Every structure is written in C-alpha cells, then in structure tokens.
mmCIF file of C-alpha atoms in Angstrom:
data_model
loop_
_atom_site.group_PDB
_atom_site.id
_atom_site.type_symbol
_atom_site.label_atom_id
_atom_site.label_comp_id
_atom_site.label_asym_id
_atom_site.label_seq_id
_atom_site.Cartn_x
_atom_site.Cartn_y
_atom_site.Cartn_z
ATOM 1 C CA UNK G 1 0.000 0.000 0.000
ATOM 2 C CA UNK G 2 2.739 2.377 1.055
ATOM 3 C CA UNK G 3 4.747 1.354 -2.010
ATOM 4 C CA UNK G 4 1.809 2.084 -4.322
ATOM 5 C CA UNK G 5 1.395 5.465 -2.661
ATOM 6 C CA UNK G 6 5.084 6.207 -3.107
ATOM 7 C CA UNK G 7 4.907 5.248 -6.787
ATOM 8 C CA UNK G 8 1.872 7.486 -7.286
ATOM 9 C CA UNK G 9 3.601 10.352 -5.517
ATOM 10 C CA UNK G 10 6.708 9.961 -7.644
ATOM 11 C CA UNK G 11 4.546 9.963 -10.797
ATOM 12 C CA UNK G 12 2.900 13.169 -9.635
ATOM 13 C CA UNK G 13 6.322 14.684 -9.006
ATOM 14 C CA UNK G 14 7.481 13.660 -12.479
ATOM 15 C CA UNK G 15 4.405 15.228 -14.075
ATOM 16 C CA UNK G 16 4.847 18.412 -12.044
ATOM 17 C CA UNK G 17 8.527 18.614 -12.916
ATOM 18 C CA UNK G 18 7.815 18.010 -16.598
ATOM 19 C CA UNK G 19 5.026 20.566 -16.620
ATOM 20 C CA UNK G 20 7.210 23.219 -15.032
ATOM 21 C CA UNK G 21 9.942 22.259 -17.495
ATOM 22 C CA UNK G 22 7.542 23.000 -20.328
ATOM 23 C CA UNK G 23 6.614 26.390 -18.872
ATOM 24 C CA UNK G 24 10.117 27.755 -19.376
ATOM 25 C CA UNK G 25 10.524 27.816 -23.124
ATOM 26 C CA UNK G 26 14.129 29.021 -22.993
ATOM 27 C CA UNK G 27 15.165 26.105 -20.798
ATOM 28 C CA UNK G 28 13.126 23.741 -22.938
ATOM 29 C CA UNK G 29 14.919 24.859 -26.071
ATOM 30 C CA UNK G 30 18.330 24.799 -24.410
ATOM 31 C CA UNK G 31 17.793 21.259 -23.190
ATOM 32 C CA UNK G 32 16.122 19.560 -26.105
ATOM 33 C CA UNK G 33 16.925 21.529 -29.225
ATOM 34 C CA UNK G 34 20.106 19.687 -30.266
ATOM 35 C CA UNK G 35 18.447 16.270 -30.010
ATOM 36 C CA UNK G 36 15.291 17.403 -31.726
ATOM 37 C CA UNK G 37 17.147 19.236 -34.463
ATOM 38 C CA UNK G 38 19.225 16.138 -35.118
ATOM 39 C CA UNK G 39 16.145 13.924 -35.311
ATOM 40 C CA UNK G 40 14.345 16.265 -37.708
ATOM 41 C CA UNK G 41 17.415 17.013 -39.817
ATOM 42 C CA UNK G 42 18.338 13.394 -40.388
ATOM 43 C CA UNK G 43 14.697 12.465 -40.901
ATOM 44 C CA UNK G 44 14.152 14.891 -43.751
ATOM 45 C CA UNK G 45 17.700 15.525 -44.947
ATOM 46 C CA UNK G 46 17.247 19.267 -45.321
ATOM 47 C CA UNK G 47 18.954 21.369 -42.618
ATOM 48 C CA UNK G 48 17.066 24.575 -43.477
ATOM 49 C CA UNK G 49 13.682 22.905 -43.406
ATOM 50 C CA UNK G 50 14.705 21.081 -40.243
ATOM 51 C CA UNK G 51 15.395 24.405 -38.505
ATOM 52 C CA UNK G 52 11.929 25.588 -39.373
ATOM 53 C CA UNK G 53 10.232 22.351 -38.300
ATOM 54 C CA UNK G 54 12.184 22.277 -35.038
ATOM 55 C CA UNK G 55 11.101 25.801 -34.231
ATOM 56 C CA UNK G 56 7.487 24.945 -35.061
ATOM 57 C CA UNK G 57 7.791 21.904 -32.866
ATOM 58 C CA UNK G 58 8.869 23.921 -29.832
ATOM 59 C CA UNK G 59 6.161 26.498 -30.398
ATOM 60 C CA UNK G 60 3.563 23.777 -30.729
ATOM 61 C CA UNK G 61 4.827 22.055 -27.595
ATOM 62 C CA UNK G 62 4.870 25.307 -25.623
ATOM 63 C CA UNK G 63 1.411 26.375 -26.751
ATOM 64 C CA UNK G 64 0.026 22.894 -26.110
ATOM 65 C CA UNK G 65 1.872 22.235 -22.861
ATOM 66 C CA UNK G 66 -1.427 21.876 -21.000
ATOM 67 C CA UNK G 67 -2.065 18.728 -23.038
ATOM 68 C CA UNK G 68 1.111 17.044 -21.803
ATOM 69 C CA UNK G 69 -0.109 14.301 -19.479
ATOM 70 C CA UNK G 70 3.290 13.216 -18.237
ATOM 71 C CA UNK G 71 2.864 9.594 -19.304
ATOM 72 C CA UNK G 72 6.086 9.784 -21.322
ATOM 73 C CA UNK G 73 9.275 11.802 -21.162
ATOM 74 C CA UNK G 74 9.373 15.338 -22.525
ATOM 75 C CA UNK G 75 11.869 14.178 -25.144
ATOM 76 C CA UNK G 76 9.482 11.459 -26.349
ATOM 77 C CA UNK G 77 6.602 13.929 -26.425
ATOM 78 C CA UNK G 78 8.645 16.435 -28.422
ATOM 79 C CA UNK G 79 9.738 13.675 -30.814
ATOM 80 C CA UNK G 80 6.143 12.668 -31.458
ATOM 81 C CA UNK G 81 5.227 16.298 -32.212
ATOM 82 C CA UNK G 82 8.220 16.551 -34.546
ATOM 83 C CA UNK G 83 7.177 13.331 -36.241
ATOM 84 C CA UNK G 84 3.715 14.728 -36.925
ATOM 85 C CA UNK G 85 5.208 17.918 -38.322
ATOM 86 C CA UNK G 86 7.509 15.876 -40.552
ATOM 87 C CA UNK G 87 4.533 13.897 -41.806
ATOM 88 C CA UNK G 88 2.642 17.110 -42.508
ATOM 89 C CA UNK G 89 5.647 18.380 -44.404
ATOM 90 C CA UNK G 90 5.811 15.156 -46.356
ATOM 91 C CA UNK G 91 2.225 15.537 -47.422
ATOM 92 C CA UNK G 92 2.941 19.075 -48.531
ATOM 93 C CA UNK G 93 6.093 18.139 -50.381
ATOM 94 C CA UNK G 94 4.590 15.025 -51.956
ATOM 95 C CA UNK G 95 7.404 12.815 -50.720
ATOM 96 C CA UNK G 96 10.062 14.732 -52.589
ATOM 97 C CA UNK G 97 12.096 15.291 -49.485
ATOM 98 C CA UNK G 98 15.205 13.397 -49.086
ATOM 99 C CA UNK G 99 16.117 12.778 -52.687
ATOM 100 C CA UNK G 100 15.754 16.430 -53.601
ATOM 101 C CA UNK G 101 17.392 17.494 -50.394
ATOM 102 C CA UNK G 102 20.548 15.668 -51.346
ATOM 103 C CA UNK G 103 21.631 18.792 -53.198
ATOM 104 C CA UNK G 104 21.800 20.579 -49.849
ATOM 105 C CA UNK G 105 22.771 17.513 -47.842
ATOM 106 C CA UNK G 106 23.957 17.715 -44.277
ATOM 107 C CA UNK G 107 27.712 18.063 -44.215
ATOM 108 C CA UNK G 108 28.887 16.306 -41.095
ATOM 109 C CA UNK G 109 32.547 16.425 -42.104
ATOM 110 C CA UNK G 110 32.963 19.643 -40.130
ATOM 111 C CA UNK G 111 31.609 17.877 -37.100
ATOM 112 C CA UNK G 112 35.002 16.253 -36.607
ATOM 113 C CA UNK G 113 36.175 19.606 -35.297
ATOM 114 C CA UNK G 114 33.342 19.684 -32.764
ATOM 115 C CA UNK G 115 34.108 16.295 -31.262
ATOM 116 C CA UNK G 116 36.023 16.572 -28.043
ATOM 117 C CA UNK G 117 39.634 16.097 -28.983
ATOM 118 C CA UNK G 118 40.588 14.636 -25.601
ATOM 119 C CA UNK G 119 38.118 11.785 -26.055
ATOM 120 C CA UNK G 120 39.563 10.356 -29.227
ATOM 121 C CA UNK G 121 42.545 10.540 -31.500
ATOM 122 C CA UNK G 122 42.518 12.305 -34.847
ATOM 123 C CA UNK G 123 42.351 8.954 -36.616
ATOM 124 C CA UNK G 124 39.394 7.857 -34.516
ATOM 125 C CA UNK G 125 37.596 11.092 -35.298
ATOM 126 C CA UNK G 126 38.154 10.637 -39.013
ATOM 127 C CA UNK G 127 36.886 7.073 -38.754
ATOM 128 C CA UNK G 128 33.808 8.299 -36.879
ATOM 129 C CA UNK G 129 33.090 10.828 -39.616
ATOM 130 C CA UNK G 130 33.498 8.160 -42.257
ATOM 131 C CA UNK G 131 31.091 5.796 -40.492
ATOM 132 C CA UNK G 132 28.621 8.611 -39.964
ATOM 133 C CA UNK G 133 28.642 9.425 -43.650
ATOM 134 C CA UNK G 134 28.045 5.773 -44.437
ATOM 135 C CA UNK G 135 25.071 5.625 -42.086
ATOM 136 C CA UNK G 136 23.832 8.885 -43.547
ATOM 137 C CA UNK G 137 24.051 7.442 -47.047
ATOM 138 C CA UNK G 138 22.155 4.341 -45.946
ATOM 139 C CA UNK G 139 19.465 6.486 -44.317
ATOM 140 C CA UNK G 140 18.812 8.166 -47.642
ATOM 141 C CA UNK G 141 17.638 4.872 -49.084
ATOM 142 C CA UNK G 142 15.318 3.940 -46.220
ATOM 143 C CA UNK G 143 11.599 4.491 -46.196
ATOM 144 C CA UNK G 144 10.308 7.393 -44.141
ATOM 145 C CA UNK G 145 9.107 5.152 -41.317
ATOM 146 C CA UNK G 146 12.270 3.042 -41.307
ATOM 147 C CA UNK G 147 14.375 6.178 -41.091
ATOM 148 C CA UNK G 148 12.326 7.685 -38.258
ATOM 149 C CA UNK G 149 12.350 4.423 -36.303
ATOM 150 C CA UNK G 150 16.072 3.927 -36.859
ATOM 151 C CA UNK G 151 16.774 7.446 -35.591
ATOM 152 C CA UNK G 152 14.572 6.974 -32.553
ATOM 153 C CA UNK G 153 16.401 3.770 -31.653
ATOM 154 C CA UNK G 154 20.000 4.616 -32.452
ATOM 155 C CA UNK G 155 20.116 8.379 -32.126
ATOM 156 C CA UNK G 156 17.487 9.033 -29.481
ATOM 157 C CA UNK G 157 18.195 5.764 -27.666
ATOM 158 C CA UNK G 158 14.500 5.014 -27.212
ATOM 159 C CA UNK G 159 13.363 1.478 -26.406
ATOM 160 C CA UNK G 160 10.933 -0.497 -28.541
ATOM 161 C CA UNK G 161 7.801 0.285 -26.525
ATOM 162 C CA UNK G 162 8.640 3.995 -26.486
ATOM 163 C CA UNK G 163 9.135 4.004 -30.250
ATOM 164 C CA UNK G 164 5.882 2.094 -30.796
ATOM 165 C CA UNK G 165 3.991 4.627 -28.667
ATOM 166 C CA UNK G 166 5.601 7.601 -30.368
ATOM 167 C CA UNK G 167 5.000 6.469 -33.920
ATOM 168 C CA UNK G 168 1.659 4.779 -33.109
ATOM 169 C CA UNK G 169 2.613 1.378 -34.484
ATOM 170 C CA UNK G 170 2.470 -2.150 -33.059
ATOM 171 C CA UNK G 171 5.730 -3.158 -31.486
ATOM 172 C CA UNK G 172 6.237 -6.028 -33.956
ATOM 173 C CA UNK G 173 5.939 -3.609 -36.873
ATOM 174 C CA UNK G 174 8.575 -1.444 -35.215
ATOM 175 C CA UNK G 175 10.853 -4.484 -34.916
ATOM 176 C CA UNK G 176 10.357 -5.333 -38.591
ATOM 177 C CA UNK G 177 11.211 -1.791 -39.655
ATOM 178 C CA UNK G 178 14.274 -1.795 -37.415
ATOM 179 C CA UNK G 179 15.539 -5.105 -38.778
ATOM 180 C CA UNK G 180 15.223 -3.881 -42.363
ATOM 181 C CA UNK G 181 16.832 -0.556 -41.566
ATOM 182 C CA UNK G 182 19.703 -2.241 -39.745
ATOM 183 C CA UNK G 183 20.342 -4.623 -42.614
ATOM 184 C CA UNK G 184 20.481 -1.708 -45.040
ATOM 185 C CA UNK G 185 22.817 0.279 -42.818
ATOM 186 C CA UNK G 186 25.124 -2.637 -42.117
ATOM 187 C CA UNK G 187 25.244 -3.483 -45.802
ATOM 188 C CA UNK G 188 26.239 0.105 -46.613
ATOM 189 C CA UNK G 189 28.872 0.178 -43.888
ATOM 190 C CA UNK G 190 30.249 -3.242 -44.874
ATOM 191 C CA UNK G 191 30.938 -2.268 -48.472
ATOM 192 C CA UNK X 1 23.206 -41.086 -23.214
ATOM 193 C CA UNK X 2 25.188 -37.936 -23.985
ATOM 194 C CA UNK X 3 22.233 -35.758 -24.763
ATOM 195 C CA UNK X 4 23.014 -32.039 -24.550
ATOM 196 C CA UNK X 5 20.510 -29.564 -23.252
ATOM 197 C CA UNK X 6 19.463 -26.621 -25.425
ATOM 198 C CA UNK X 7 21.363 -24.326 -23.075
ATOM 199 C CA UNK X 8 24.558 -26.247 -23.686
ATOM 200 C CA UNK X 9 23.902 -26.164 -27.444
ATOM 201 C CA UNK X 10 23.397 -22.427 -27.322
ATOM 202 C CA UNK X 11 26.788 -21.990 -25.770
ATOM 203 C CA UNK X 12 28.391 -23.922 -28.600
ATOM 204 C CA UNK X 13 27.067 -21.777 -31.434
ATOM 205 C CA UNK X 14 27.869 -18.141 -31.976
ATOM 206 C CA UNK X 15 25.155 -15.586 -32.474
ATOM 207 C CA UNK X 16 23.696 -15.282 -35.945
ATOM 208 C CA UNK X 17 23.520 -11.930 -37.741
ATOM 209 C CA UNK X 18 19.832 -11.689 -36.892
ATOM 210 C CA UNK X 19 20.620 -12.251 -33.241
ATOM 211 C CA UNK X 20 23.255 -9.531 -33.377
ATOM 212 C CA UNK X 21 20.561 -7.288 -34.836
ATOM 213 C CA UNK X 22 18.241 -8.367 -32.038
ATOM 214 C CA UNK X 23 20.822 -7.220 -29.521
ATOM 215 C CA UNK X 24 21.164 -3.873 -31.266
ATOM 216 C CA UNK X 25 17.409 -3.457 -31.413
ATOM 217 C CA UNK X 26 17.058 -4.404 -27.761
ATOM 218 C CA UNK X 27 15.070 -7.540 -28.344
ATOM 219 C CA UNK X 28 17.401 -10.416 -27.494
ATOM 220 C CA UNK X 29 15.971 -13.520 -25.849
ATOM 221 C CA UNK X 30 17.530 -15.024 -22.754
ATOM 222 C CA UNK X 31 19.589 -17.843 -24.251
ATOM 223 C CA UNK X 32 21.557 -15.863 -26.851
ATOM 224 C CA UNK X 33 22.036 -13.218 -24.180
ATOM 225 C CA UNK X 34 23.572 -15.838 -21.935
ATOM 226 C CA UNK X 35 25.909 -16.917 -24.716
ATOM 227 C CA UNK X 36 26.876 -13.344 -25.412
ATOM 228 C CA UNK X 37 27.951 -12.876 -21.826
ATOM 229 C CA UNK X 38 30.455 -15.685 -22.109
ATOM 230 C CA UNK X 39 31.608 -15.423 -25.720
ATOM 231 C CA UNK X 40 34.349 -12.895 -26.403
ATOM 232 C CA UNK X 41 34.109 -13.419 -30.145
ATOM 233 C CA UNK X 42 30.415 -12.549 -30.228
ATOM 234 C CA UNK X 43 31.074 -9.535 -28.005
ATOM 235 C CA UNK X 44 33.665 -8.305 -30.510
ATOM 236 C CA UNK X 45 31.231 -8.836 -33.388
ATOM 237 C CA UNK X 46 28.591 -6.935 -31.469
ATOM 238 C CA UNK X 47 30.927 -4.012 -30.789
ATOM 239 C CA UNK X 48 31.829 -3.903 -34.480
ATOM 240 C CA UNK X 49 28.135 -3.875 -35.425
ATOM 241 C CA UNK X 50 27.398 -1.129 -32.886
ATOM 242 C CA UNK X 51 30.266 1.110 -33.939
ATOM 243 C CA UNK X 52 28.689 2.803 -37.004
ATOM 244 C CA UNK X 53 25.511 3.650 -35.104
ATOM 245 C CA UNK X 54 27.504 4.902 -32.118
ATOM 246 C CA UNK X 55 29.642 7.080 -34.384
ATOM 247 C CA UNK X 56 26.560 8.384 -36.126
ATOM 248 C CA UNK X 57 24.919 9.267 -32.804
ATOM 249 C CA UNK X 58 28.023 11.068 -31.541
ATOM 250 C CA UNK X 59 28.913 12.955 -34.702
ATOM 251 C CA UNK X 60 25.348 13.924 -35.550
ATOM 252 C CA UNK X 61 24.849 15.217 -32.008
ATOM 253 C CA UNK X 62 28.037 17.253 -32.253
ATOM 254 C CA UNK X 63 26.806 18.647 -35.557
ATOM 255 C CA UNK X 64 23.400 19.463 -34.101
ATOM 256 C CA UNK X 65 24.824 21.097 -30.992
ATOM 257 C CA UNK X 66 27.043 23.214 -33.184
ATOM 258 C CA UNK X 67 24.073 24.200 -35.315
ATOM 259 C CA UNK X 68 22.076 25.090 -32.217
ATOM 260 C CA UNK X 69 24.923 27.152 -30.803
ATOM 261 C CA UNK X 70 25.634 29.112 -33.973
ATOM 262 C CA UNK X 71 22.038 29.730 -34.970
ATOM 263 C CA UNK X 72 20.100 30.399 -31.784
ATOM 264 C CA UNK X 73 16.406 30.801 -32.287
ATOM 265 C CA UNK X 74 14.375 33.383 -30.448
ATOM 266 C CA UNK X 75 11.549 31.115 -29.518
ATOM 267 C CA UNK X 76 10.655 32.983 -26.363
ATOM 268 C CA UNK X 77 9.923 36.093 -28.403
ATOM 269 C CA UNK X 78 8.049 34.044 -30.958
ATOM 270 C CA UNK X 79 6.004 32.330 -28.257
ATOM 271 C CA UNK X 80 5.278 35.629 -26.522
ATOM 272 C CA UNK X 81 4.347 37.368 -29.732
ATOM 273 C CA UNK X 82 2.171 34.426 -30.695
ATOM 274 C CA UNK X 83 0.471 34.612 -27.308
ATOM 275 C CA UNK X 84 0.119 38.382 -27.611
ATOM 276 C CA UNK X 85 -1.333 38.030 -31.105
ATOM 277 C CA UNK X 86 -3.824 35.490 -29.809
ATOM 278 C CA UNK X 87 -4.813 37.698 -26.875
ATOM 279 C CA UNK X 88 -5.268 40.689 -29.182
ATOM 280 C CA UNK X 89 -7.312 38.634 -31.569
ATOM 281 C CA UNK X 90 -9.569 37.373 -28.771
ATOM 282 C CA UNK X 91 -9.997 40.885 -27.398
ATOM 283 C CA UNK X 92 -10.866 42.259 -30.833
ATOM 284 C CA UNK X 93 -13.396 39.548 -31.544
ATOM 285 C CA UNK X 94 -14.960 39.973 -28.095
ATOM 286 C CA UNK X 95 -15.213 43.726 -28.573
ATOM 287 C CA UNK X 96 -16.760 43.289 -32.015
ATOM 288 C CA UNK X 97 -19.272 40.788 -30.696
ATOM 289 C CA UNK X 98 -20.153 43.084 -27.810
ATOM 290 C CA UNK X 99 -20.680 46.010 -30.148
ATOM 291 C CA UNK X 100 -22.626 43.877 -32.605
ATOM 292 C CA UNK X 101 -24.950 42.701 -29.834
ATOM 293 C CA UNK X 102 -25.259 45.945 -27.902
ATOM 294 C CA UNK X 103 -25.962 48.360 -30.786
ATOM 295 C CA UNK X 104 -29.196 46.708 -31.967
ATOM 296 C CA UNK X 105 -30.268 46.190 -28.369
ATOM 297 C CA UNK X 106 -29.601 49.809 -27.508
ATOM 298 C CA UNK X 107 -31.490 51.022 -30.547
ATOM 299 C CA UNK X 108 -34.357 48.694 -29.748
ATOM 300 C CA UNK X 109 -34.358 49.892 -26.151
ATOM 301 C CA UNK X 110 -34.545 53.538 -27.210
ATOM 302 C CA UNK X 111 -37.324 52.767 -29.652
ATOM 303 C CA UNK X 112 -39.251 50.895 -26.973
ATOM 304 C CA UNK X 113 -38.843 53.792 -24.549
ATOM 305 C CA UNK X 114 -40.197 56.276 -27.074
ATOM 306 C CA UNK X 115 -43.180 54.066 -27.817
ATOM 307 C CA UNK X 116 -43.775 53.442 -24.131
ATOM 308 C CA UNK X 117 -43.670 57.099 -23.237
ATOM 309 C CA UNK X 118 -46.043 57.903 -26.113
ATOM 310 C CA UNK X 119 -48.542 55.175 -25.337
ATOM 311 C CA UNK X 120 -48.089 54.906 -21.606
ATOM 312 C CA UNK X 121 -47.235 51.248 -21.935
ATOM 313 C CA UNK X 122 -44.426 50.078 -19.756
ATOM 314 C CA UNK X 123 -41.338 48.517 -21.391
ATOM 315 C CA UNK X 124 -41.455 44.701 -21.311
ATOM 316 C CA UNK X 125 -38.756 43.056 -19.286
ATOM 317 C CA UNK X 126 -35.788 41.783 -21.329
ATOM 318 C CA UNK X 127 -34.591 38.201 -21.020
ATOM 319 C CA UNK X 128 -31.837 37.813 -18.453
ATOM 320 C CA UNK X 129 -29.152 36.822 -20.990
ATOM 321 C CA UNK X 130 -29.916 39.759 -23.257
ATOM 322 C CA UNK X 131 -30.042 42.058 -20.259
ATOM 323 C CA UNK X 132 -26.601 40.873 -19.200
ATOM 324 C CA UNK X 133 -25.118 41.175 -22.700
ATOM 325 C CA UNK X 134 -26.303 44.733 -23.248
ATOM 326 C CA UNK X 135 -25.677 45.927 -19.736
ATOM 327 C CA UNK X 136 -22.413 47.751 -20.389
ATOM 328 C CA UNK X 137 -23.636 49.602 -23.432
ATOM 329 C CA UNK X 138 -26.866 50.613 -21.701
ATOM 330 C CA UNK X 139 -25.010 51.976 -18.728
ATOM 331 C CA UNK X 140 -23.214 54.364 -21.038
ATOM 332 C CA UNK X 141 -26.120 55.410 -23.244
ATOM 333 C CA UNK X 142 -29.531 54.464 -21.932
ATOM 334 C CA UNK X 143 -29.357 55.013 -18.223
ATOM 335 C CA UNK X 144 -29.115 58.831 -18.152
ATOM 336 C CA UNK X 145 -32.452 58.991 -19.979
ATOM 337 C CA UNK X 146 -33.926 56.351 -17.736
ATOM 338 C CA UNK X 147 -32.947 58.237 -14.588
ATOM 339 C CA UNK X 148 -34.814 61.381 -15.721
ATOM 340 C CA UNK X 149 -38.010 59.707 -16.721
ATOM 341 C CA UNK X 150 -38.389 56.484 -14.840
ATOM 342 C CA UNK X 151 -36.413 56.490 -11.675
ATOM 343 C CA UNK X 152 -38.635 57.105 -8.610
ATOM 344 C CA UNK X 153 -41.882 57.779 -10.549
ATOM 345 C CA UNK X 154 -43.945 58.228 -7.349
ATOM 346 C CA UNK X 155 -41.610 60.894 -6.037
ATOM 347 C CA UNK X 156 -41.659 62.614 -9.399
ATOM 348 C CA UNK X 157 -45.456 62.688 -9.437
ATOM 349 C CA UNK X 158 -45.618 64.024 -5.914
ATOM 350 C CA UNK X 159 -43.124 66.735 -6.800
ATOM 351 C CA UNK X 160 -45.114 67.714 -9.893
ATOM 352 C CA UNK X 161 -48.342 67.819 -7.957
ATOM 353 C CA UNK X 162 -46.796 69.986 -5.306
ATOM 354 C CA UNK X 163 -45.479 72.342 -7.961
ATOM 355 C CA UNK X 164 -48.916 72.613 -9.586
ATOM 356 C CA UNK X 165 -50.539 73.320 -6.235
ATOM 357 C CA UNK X 166 -47.968 76.006 -5.511
ATOM 358 C CA UNK X 167 -48.682 77.641 -8.845
ATOM 359 C CA UNK X 168 -52.372 77.443 -8.109
ATOM 360 C CA UNK X 169 -51.945 79.084 -4.717
ATOM 361 C CA UNK X 170 -49.829 81.825 -6.217
ATOM 362 C CA UNK X 171 -52.419 82.503 -8.864
ATOM 363 C CA UNK X 172 -55.078 82.612 -6.186
ATOM 364 C CA UNK X 173 -53.207 85.274 -4.316
ATOM 365 C CA UNK X 174 -51.959 87.524 -7.091
ATOM 366 C CA UNK X 175 -54.251 87.299 -10.073
ATOM 367 C CA UNK X 176 -57.775 88.641 -9.987
ATOM 368 C CA UNK X 177 -60.314 86.608 -11.820
ATOM 369 C CA UNK X 178 -62.602 88.423 -14.309
ATOM 370 C CA UNK X 179 -65.548 86.791 -12.615
ATOM 371 C CA UNK X 180 -64.754 88.696 -9.426
ATOM 372 C CA UNK X 181 -66.108 91.874 -11.021
ATOM 373 C CA UNK X 182 -69.533 90.322 -11.248
ATOM 374 C CA UNK X 183 -69.684 89.140 -7.662
ATOM 375 C CA UNK X 184 -70.467 85.649 -8.681
ATOM 376 C CA UNK X 185 -70.711 83.096 -5.931
ATOM 377 C CA UNK X 186 -69.972 79.505 -6.306
ATOM 378 C CA UNK X 187 -72.549 76.993 -5.239
ATOM 379 C CA UNK X 188 -70.311 75.868 -2.441
ATOM 380 C CA UNK X 189 -69.887 79.458 -1.182
ATOM 381 C CA UNK X 190 -66.557 80.340 -2.696
ATOM 382 C CA UNK X 191 -65.878 83.660 -4.388
ATOM 383 C CA UNK X 192 -64.961 82.515 -7.849
ATOM 384 C CA UNK X 193 -65.831 79.638 -10.087
ATOM 385 C CA UNK X 194 -63.459 76.822 -9.495
ATOM 386 C CA UNK X 195 -61.032 79.166 -7.800
ATOM 387 C CA UNK X 196 -60.608 76.969 -4.767
ATOM 388 C CA UNK X 197 -61.379 73.723 -6.454
ATOM 389 C CA UNK X 198 -58.743 71.145 -5.700
ATOM 390 C CA UNK X 199 -56.101 70.716 -8.335
ATOM 391 C CA UNK X 200 -56.460 67.494 -10.162
ATOM 392 C CA UNK X 201 -53.387 65.512 -9.557
ATOM 393 C CA UNK X 202 -51.732 62.818 -11.606
ATOM 394 C CA UNK X 203 -51.987 59.479 -10.035
#
C-alpha cells in the first residue's frame, strides 16, 4: 500500500517537474533543441527545413503544454510532435524530401572539429566521420518510417515500446522496420 | 546417453547476424544473451556492429549542438508574440461581438422607450441573458435617460403635484379673476368659479 502510494507520488512529481519544465521555453529549447534538431534534420535531410520544423515543434509544444499528461518523457513527447510535423511536411512536399534534399545535404565532415579532442585521437575522429557518412548514405535509401524508427532507436536511444507509442505502431511492426533498416545500414557500412 | 541440453547447445554456437541485430534493437531472448555474456568473439562482433551507429549518434549530435549554438532561435519572443497576437485577436473579436450585440439592443431599447412614453405602456422586461449582454452599453447610453423619466416615478409625481398646487396658490393670491367683477358666488360658497377647487393631480 505504502509502495503504491510512493509510486503514485513519484509519478505526480514527475508530471509536475515536466510541466514546469515545459513552462520555461528558454530552458526547454536549451535542453532539447540539439536532439530534436538532429532527429528532424536526419529524418528529412534538409537542414534549413529542419530548422523551421524544429522551431514549429517547440512552439507547438509550448502552446500545447497543457495537453502534456506526463505519461512519457518530454523528449518522447517532443519527438512525437516533430514526427507529426515531418509527416505534414511530407504531405505538402509530396514525398520529394530526401532525394531532392541531397543537393543541400547535411555536411557532417565539419563535425570532426566539434568532437572533443581529448576523447579520441585524430584517426578515430576521421573514422567516426566516415562511419557517420556511411550511415547517412544508408538512411537516404530507407523508407520514411524506417528512417524515423532507426533514428529513434540509435540516435534518441529510445526502447521499442517507447518508439511504438511515439510512432503509433504495433511493437512487432517497429521491430520489422528496425531489422530492415539495420540490414540496409550494415550493408552500406560493410561495403 | 550424452544428450546435450538446449542451453549447452546455445553456448556452442555463436550468435547469428539476426541475433546480433536483435541485440542492437534491444530484443534479445535469454539464451543468446547468456551466450553473449560468455563469448568474447560474439562480443567483438557486437561491438563492431554497434560502432557505425555509435559514431553516427556522436557525430550527428556534435553537428546538431554546433548548429544550435551558432544559430540560436528566439523562440521565447516568438512564443510571446504568438500569445500576444492570440490575446489581441480574442480581445478584438470579443469587442466586435459586444458592439454587434449591444448596438441593436440599444437602438431597440430607445425605440421601446419612445413608444412606451407615447402610449403609456411600460417597457417589457428583457430576457436575463440579453439584459446581461447589453448591460455595459446601456449603462453608457440608456441610463441617463432612464434616470430622468423612470427612476422614482412616485416621487416625481408628488413633486409635480406639489409644484402645480404652488402655482395654483400663487395665482389665487396675485391674479384677480374676471368673474370677481360680477360678484359671482360659487354653489359651495366660494368667491370665484373653481377658484378653490382642488387641483387634479396625476396618479
């Protein structure tokens, strides 16, 4: 009984903390923008459009913060909003996204300079960039859902149930998408 | 005889590619997981399979953090201005609705008052909701008129009657009636016809 009460109290505290977190838009942006921008950018392949969608996502989250029930993390909630915005954008763009966006593709080669130099050697950083570009190339050939699910798993580090809830799919469908995406990525990397 | 359990068999065979994928996905069953714990070769294969995704996560995050740092967005301003725009819009619509409701009601009220004062018919009571909606506008435009004509009607009548009686008394004292020259007597014994008759009052 006491344990159940404690669990309920901790849930209430989590909801309250998350709600107050959503009230401060500056803190919200500071905390979640890099992750969200990455998810959107590598989902659609267009950095400029990703900036715009990310901003819309934060505005939508802030204006709709009363609807946040606290049954998932703020990051998961933001990701689901971003996913809906990406889908809206896809409908507008008639699925022209990624292939057309290749002309203005994300250049991660500069990112080698942003990696902490004390954590890895120059060779390791170059290898990391090379692998990233390979994954990026593989992502371009994935379906929209495969790409989103892959990013949620391997970039956002979300578990299967979280991904299924965010993308509103059965968990077995999520697994199928992940298996296919992984095979494609590993094939690209193994070339 | 020498039958091997499935657990022992599992330990003999390395993980398949699908099982490596299962580990990466986070969906590995217990037996391959047990093998993985003990098999250095499979652990090396797993690390090799993880490496591209780990690199992607690290480098893409570094890229995104850099993007966020170099191109800060002014979301607070945008959110505030969006909220301000919404508040202004709501206020404008409310004001327009209030005006749209109160103008016809005010005009109708004035018309009803004119008709009522002409015919002596009292104004019918408005429904409560309409009364509430037009209250503000009426306070500004209708009430001054209402105070003059309709507030305290009994007191107004009494005041008017008193004024008429005062005029009558003054006339009695200062103005000579033409009938006085003829010495006419009223039936009731008064000096002039109707001179002292009581003033008809408005009731």
